[in-house]
C-alpha atoms as one frame of an Amber mdcrd trajectory, in Angstrom:
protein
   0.000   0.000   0.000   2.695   2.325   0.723   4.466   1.401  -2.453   1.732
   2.251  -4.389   0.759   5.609  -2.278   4.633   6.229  -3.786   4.073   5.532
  -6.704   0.939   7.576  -7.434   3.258  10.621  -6.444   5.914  10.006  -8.302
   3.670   9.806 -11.154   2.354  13.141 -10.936   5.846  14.731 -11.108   7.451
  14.957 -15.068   9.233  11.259 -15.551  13.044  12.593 -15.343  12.161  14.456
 -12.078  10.156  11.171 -10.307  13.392   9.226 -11.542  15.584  11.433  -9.870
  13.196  11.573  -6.502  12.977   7.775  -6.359  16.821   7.176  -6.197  16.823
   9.823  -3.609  14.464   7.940  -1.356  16.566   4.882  -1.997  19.474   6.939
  -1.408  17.971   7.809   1.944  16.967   4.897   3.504  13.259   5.379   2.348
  12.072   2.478   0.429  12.100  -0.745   2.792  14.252  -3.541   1.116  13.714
  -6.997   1.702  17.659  -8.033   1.082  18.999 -11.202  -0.948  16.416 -13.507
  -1.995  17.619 -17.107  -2.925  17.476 -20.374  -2.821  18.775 -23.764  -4.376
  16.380 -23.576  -7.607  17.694 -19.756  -8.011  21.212 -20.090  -7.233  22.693
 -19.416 -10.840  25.793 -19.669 -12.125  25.876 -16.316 -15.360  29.574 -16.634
 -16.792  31.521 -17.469 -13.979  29.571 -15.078 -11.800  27.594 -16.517  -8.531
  24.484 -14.986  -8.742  21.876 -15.831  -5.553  19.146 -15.781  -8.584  18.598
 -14.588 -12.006  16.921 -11.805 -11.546  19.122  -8.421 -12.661  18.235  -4.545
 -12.587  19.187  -3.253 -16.014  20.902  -0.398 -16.872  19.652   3.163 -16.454
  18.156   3.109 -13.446  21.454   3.986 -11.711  22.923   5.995 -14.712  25.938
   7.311 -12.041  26.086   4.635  -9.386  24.822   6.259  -6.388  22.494   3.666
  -4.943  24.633   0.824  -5.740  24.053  -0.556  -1.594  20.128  -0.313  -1.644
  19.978  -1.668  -4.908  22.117  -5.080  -4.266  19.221  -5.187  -0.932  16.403
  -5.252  -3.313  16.076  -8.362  -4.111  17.980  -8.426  -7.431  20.394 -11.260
  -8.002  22.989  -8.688  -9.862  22.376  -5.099 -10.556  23.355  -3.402 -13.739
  24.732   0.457 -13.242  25.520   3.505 -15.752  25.813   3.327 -18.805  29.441
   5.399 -18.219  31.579   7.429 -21.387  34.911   8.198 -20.504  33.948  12.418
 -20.357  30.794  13.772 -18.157  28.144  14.320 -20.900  24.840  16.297 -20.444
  22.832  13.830 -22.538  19.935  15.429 -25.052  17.728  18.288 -24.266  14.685
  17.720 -21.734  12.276  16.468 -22.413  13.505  12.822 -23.138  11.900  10.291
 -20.768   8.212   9.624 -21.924   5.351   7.697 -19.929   3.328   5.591 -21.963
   0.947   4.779 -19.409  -1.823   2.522 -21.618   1.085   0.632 -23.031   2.745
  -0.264 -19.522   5.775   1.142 -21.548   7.910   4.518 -22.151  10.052   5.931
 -24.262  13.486   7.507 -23.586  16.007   9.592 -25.677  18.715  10.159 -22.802
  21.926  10.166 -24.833  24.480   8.841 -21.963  24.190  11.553 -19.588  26.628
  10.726 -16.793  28.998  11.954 -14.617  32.135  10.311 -16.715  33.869   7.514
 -16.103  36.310   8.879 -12.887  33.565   9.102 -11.077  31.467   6.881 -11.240
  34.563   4.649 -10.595  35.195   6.678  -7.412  31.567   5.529  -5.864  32.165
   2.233  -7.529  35.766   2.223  -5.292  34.032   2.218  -2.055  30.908   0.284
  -2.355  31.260  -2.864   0.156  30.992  -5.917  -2.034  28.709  -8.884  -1.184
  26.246 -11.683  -2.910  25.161  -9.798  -5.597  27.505  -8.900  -8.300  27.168
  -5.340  -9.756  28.332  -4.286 -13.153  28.864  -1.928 -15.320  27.515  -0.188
 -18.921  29.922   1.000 -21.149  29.308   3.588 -23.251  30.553   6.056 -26.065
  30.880   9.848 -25.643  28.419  11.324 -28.761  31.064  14.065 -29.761  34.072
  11.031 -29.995  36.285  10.597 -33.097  36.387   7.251 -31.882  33.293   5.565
 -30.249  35.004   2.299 -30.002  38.078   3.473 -28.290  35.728   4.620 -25.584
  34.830   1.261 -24.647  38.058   0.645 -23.631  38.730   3.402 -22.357  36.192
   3.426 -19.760  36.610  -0.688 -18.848  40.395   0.532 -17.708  39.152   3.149
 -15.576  36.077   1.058 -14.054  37.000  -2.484 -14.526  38.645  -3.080 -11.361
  35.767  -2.073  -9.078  33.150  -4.010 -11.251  32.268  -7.794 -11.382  31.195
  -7.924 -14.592  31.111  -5.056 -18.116  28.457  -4.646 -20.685  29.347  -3.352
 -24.674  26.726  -0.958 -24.942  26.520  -1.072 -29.086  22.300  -0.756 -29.120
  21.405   2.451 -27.704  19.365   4.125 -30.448  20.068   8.006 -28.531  23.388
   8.048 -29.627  24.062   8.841 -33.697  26.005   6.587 -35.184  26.120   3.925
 -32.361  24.428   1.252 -33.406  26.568   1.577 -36.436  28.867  -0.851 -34.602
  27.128  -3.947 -34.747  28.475  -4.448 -37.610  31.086  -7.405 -38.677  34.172
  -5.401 -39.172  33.506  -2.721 -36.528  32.112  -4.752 -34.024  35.153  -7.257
 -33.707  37.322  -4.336 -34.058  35.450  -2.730 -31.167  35.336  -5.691 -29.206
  39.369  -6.644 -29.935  39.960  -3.752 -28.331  37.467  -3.901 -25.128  39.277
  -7.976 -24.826  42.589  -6.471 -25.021  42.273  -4.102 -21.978  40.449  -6.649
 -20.127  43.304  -8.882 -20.321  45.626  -6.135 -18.630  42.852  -6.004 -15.721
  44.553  -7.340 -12.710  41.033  -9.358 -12.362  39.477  -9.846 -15.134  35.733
  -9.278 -15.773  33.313 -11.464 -18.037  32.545  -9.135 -20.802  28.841  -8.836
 -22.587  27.956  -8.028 -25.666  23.858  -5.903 -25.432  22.202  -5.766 -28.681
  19.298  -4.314 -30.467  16.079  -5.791 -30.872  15.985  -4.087 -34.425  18.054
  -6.657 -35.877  17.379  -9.023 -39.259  18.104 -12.681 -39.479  21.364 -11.671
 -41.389  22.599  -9.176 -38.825  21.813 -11.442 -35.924  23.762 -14.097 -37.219
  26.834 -12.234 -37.772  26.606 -10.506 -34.379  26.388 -13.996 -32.650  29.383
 -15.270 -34.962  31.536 -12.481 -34.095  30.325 -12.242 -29.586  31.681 -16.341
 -30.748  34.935 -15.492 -32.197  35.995 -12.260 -29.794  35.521 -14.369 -26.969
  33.079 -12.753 -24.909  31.504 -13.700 -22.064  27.934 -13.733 -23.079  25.114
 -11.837 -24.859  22.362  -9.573 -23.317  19.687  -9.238 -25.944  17.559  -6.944
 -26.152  18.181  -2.955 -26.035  15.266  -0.851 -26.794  13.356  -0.922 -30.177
  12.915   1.846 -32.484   9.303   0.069 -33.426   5.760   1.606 -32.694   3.820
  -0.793 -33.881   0.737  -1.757 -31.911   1.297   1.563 -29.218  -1.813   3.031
 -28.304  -0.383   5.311 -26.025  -0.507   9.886 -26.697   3.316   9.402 -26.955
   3.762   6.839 -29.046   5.306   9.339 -31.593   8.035  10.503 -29.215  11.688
   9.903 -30.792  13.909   7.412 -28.930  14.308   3.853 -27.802  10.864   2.406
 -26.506  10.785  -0.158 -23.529   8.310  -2.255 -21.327   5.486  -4.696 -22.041
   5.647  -4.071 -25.760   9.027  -5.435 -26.663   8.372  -8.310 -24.719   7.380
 -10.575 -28.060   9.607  -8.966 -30.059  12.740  -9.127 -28.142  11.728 -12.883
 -27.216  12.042 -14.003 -30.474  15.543 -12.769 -30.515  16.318 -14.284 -28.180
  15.342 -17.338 -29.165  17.200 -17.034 -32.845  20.498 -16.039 -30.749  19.887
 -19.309 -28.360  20.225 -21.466 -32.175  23.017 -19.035 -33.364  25.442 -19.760
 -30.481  24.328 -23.678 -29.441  24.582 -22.847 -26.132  28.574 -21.741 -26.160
  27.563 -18.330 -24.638  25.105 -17.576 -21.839  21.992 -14.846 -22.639  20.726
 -12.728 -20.695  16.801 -11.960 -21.570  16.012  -8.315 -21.135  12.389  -6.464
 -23.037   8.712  -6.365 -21.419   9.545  -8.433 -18.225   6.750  -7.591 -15.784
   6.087 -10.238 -13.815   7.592 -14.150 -12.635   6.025 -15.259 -16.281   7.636
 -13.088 -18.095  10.922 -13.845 -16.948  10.159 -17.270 -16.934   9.459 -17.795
 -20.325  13.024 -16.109 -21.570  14.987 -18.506 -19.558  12.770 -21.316 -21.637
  13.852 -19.196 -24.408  17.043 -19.748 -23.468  17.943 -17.517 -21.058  20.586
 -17.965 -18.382  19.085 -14.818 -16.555  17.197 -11.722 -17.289  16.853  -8.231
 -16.550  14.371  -5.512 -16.331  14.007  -1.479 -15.916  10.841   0.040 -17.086
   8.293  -2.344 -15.641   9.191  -0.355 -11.942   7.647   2.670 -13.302   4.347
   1.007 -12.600   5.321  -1.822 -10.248   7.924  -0.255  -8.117  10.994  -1.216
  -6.717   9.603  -4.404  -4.822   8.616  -6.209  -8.291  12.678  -7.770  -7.877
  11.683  -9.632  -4.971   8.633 -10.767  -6.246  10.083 -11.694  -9.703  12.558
 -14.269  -8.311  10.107 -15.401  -5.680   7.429 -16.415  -8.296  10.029 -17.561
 -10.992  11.348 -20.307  -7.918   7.576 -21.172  -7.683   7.087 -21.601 -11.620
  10.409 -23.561 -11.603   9.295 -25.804  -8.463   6.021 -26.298 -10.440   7.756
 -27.887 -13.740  10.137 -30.012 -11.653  13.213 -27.570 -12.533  16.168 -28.065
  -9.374  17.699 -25.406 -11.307  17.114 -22.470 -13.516  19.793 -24.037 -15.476
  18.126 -27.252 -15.947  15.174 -24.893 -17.341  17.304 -22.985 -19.840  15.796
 -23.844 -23.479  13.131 -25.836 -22.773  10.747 -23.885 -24.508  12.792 -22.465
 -27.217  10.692 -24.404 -30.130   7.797 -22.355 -30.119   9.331 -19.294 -30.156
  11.309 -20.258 -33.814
């Protein structure tokens, strides 16, 4: 009840500004947390990382990593912060976060506005490390003569105070960026983001986050080169470009759109990338997860674990907790010991 009393507030302020308020209660000591959930059936093993269950926070909600602590007590099994460019960057102009309300969905054109690199690595320094791994979004500054340098550049800074590093390639705010999924620049790109993770003195499993935008063609060579580069696995999906189906006023707002709409779309992504790489790379299902079902049916996709972001606009904060409570329920229900065990099992119908 309180939750929702929150929530009804926060929606009455302009979306940027409710964003801002909410990680200020977190920040605070506000919003009760229910800590680590787990359990034997959620206990998942993503790349080499322990996670205490497969439920992650995506990136964007913590753009600068300032509520890294409440955020691994929310019931998240790992938490996803930035995305980070080497140089502070304002972003776009304001407006650029859109409600779409009758689509359970909304719209952003944020550009990778951070505080740069140093410091969010500075916060990242300090935070006391537990049971939930916490990772990082890497980004490109928009004004770079090299976007793909950038990567690099900010894994050096950051990687040693982060358990795990996502290539941010996808983000449709940022001209030119999705440029690199292709062949050539992508496994130049990614060449480059391997090499300085080698020099880490602990190395970091590197992801690959792609667009849901993709053709059969594209997707294939994407999943060929995450194969070849060596990467640790693949989160798919980004935000979509599409409007079809939106009902919403909005709907016509520029930028990437997110929530219960790109659930099908991003599914079946995932599903083609779960053939493409024969189970030699984990995938991480992100795109309209609302509830335990949701999440549940991209680890039958072939998920190892998922994430999710938008569906707190309307949920709040305490959807985590009941995500991985329900999705050990579902899993107990279909005999699963594991979420591993369940990885792929319902991949067919999604082809």
């Amino acid at each position: 009840m309180i939750e929702a009393l929150g929530l009804a507030v926060l929606h009455r302020f302009d979306p940027e500004r409710a964003h801002g308020l909410s990680l200020r209660a977190l920040s605070a000591g506000l919003v009760p947390l229910p800590g680590v959930i787990t359990s034997p059936r959620l206990a998942t093993n993503l790349a080499g990382l322990e996670l205490p269950n497969p439920v992650g926070l995506a990136a964007g909600f913590d753009k600068n990593a300032t509520v890294v602590g409440p955020l691994t007590r929310a019931g998240f099994g790992f938490v996803e912060v930035g995305a980070a460019t080497p140089r502070p960057q304002p972003g776009n102009p304001q407006p650029r976060l859109f409600r779409l309300t009758e689509d359970r969905a909304a719209i952003n054109r944020f550009g990778f506005n951070n505080e740069g690199a140093e410091a969010i690595a500075a916060r990242l320094a300090v935070r006391k490390r537990g049971a939930v791994p916490v990772g990082l979004n890497l980004g490109a500054n928009k004004d770079s003569a090299d976007k793909a340098l950038d990567f690099a550049q900010v894994l050096a800074v950051c990687g040693p105070h982060v358990d795990f590093a996502t290539v941010n390639v996808s983000s449709p705010n940022t001209e030119k960026l999705r440029d690199l999924q292709g062949r050539a620049a992508l496994s130049a790109l990614l060449a480059g983001v391997m090499e300085t993770r080698a020099k880490l003195a602990r190395p970091v499993p590197i992801f690959l986050k792609i667009a849901p935008d993709l053709n059969a063609e594209e997707l294939a060579e994407i999943a060929e080169v995450a194969l070849i580069s060596g990467v640790s696995g693949i989160i798919a999906t980004n935000t979509t470009l599409s409007r079809e189906g939106l009902v919403s006023a909005g709907k016509s707002q520029m930028g990437g759109l997110s929530g219960a709409p790109l659930f099908e779309k991003s599914t079946q992504v995932l599903a083609q990338l779960s053939v493409l790489t024969e189970g030699k790379l984990p995938l991480v299902g992100v795109g309209g997860i609302s509830g335990a079902e949701e999440a549940y049916v991209k680890i039958l996709v072939g998920a190892s674990a998922v994430q999710f972001y938008t569906a707190m606009v309307y949920q709040g904060i305490s959807l985590a907790a009941k995500i991985a409570r329900g999705l050990d329920k579902l899993l107990e229900r279909d005999g699963y010991a594991s979420v591993a065990d369940a990885v792929g099992k319902g991949r067919a119908q999604w082809l």
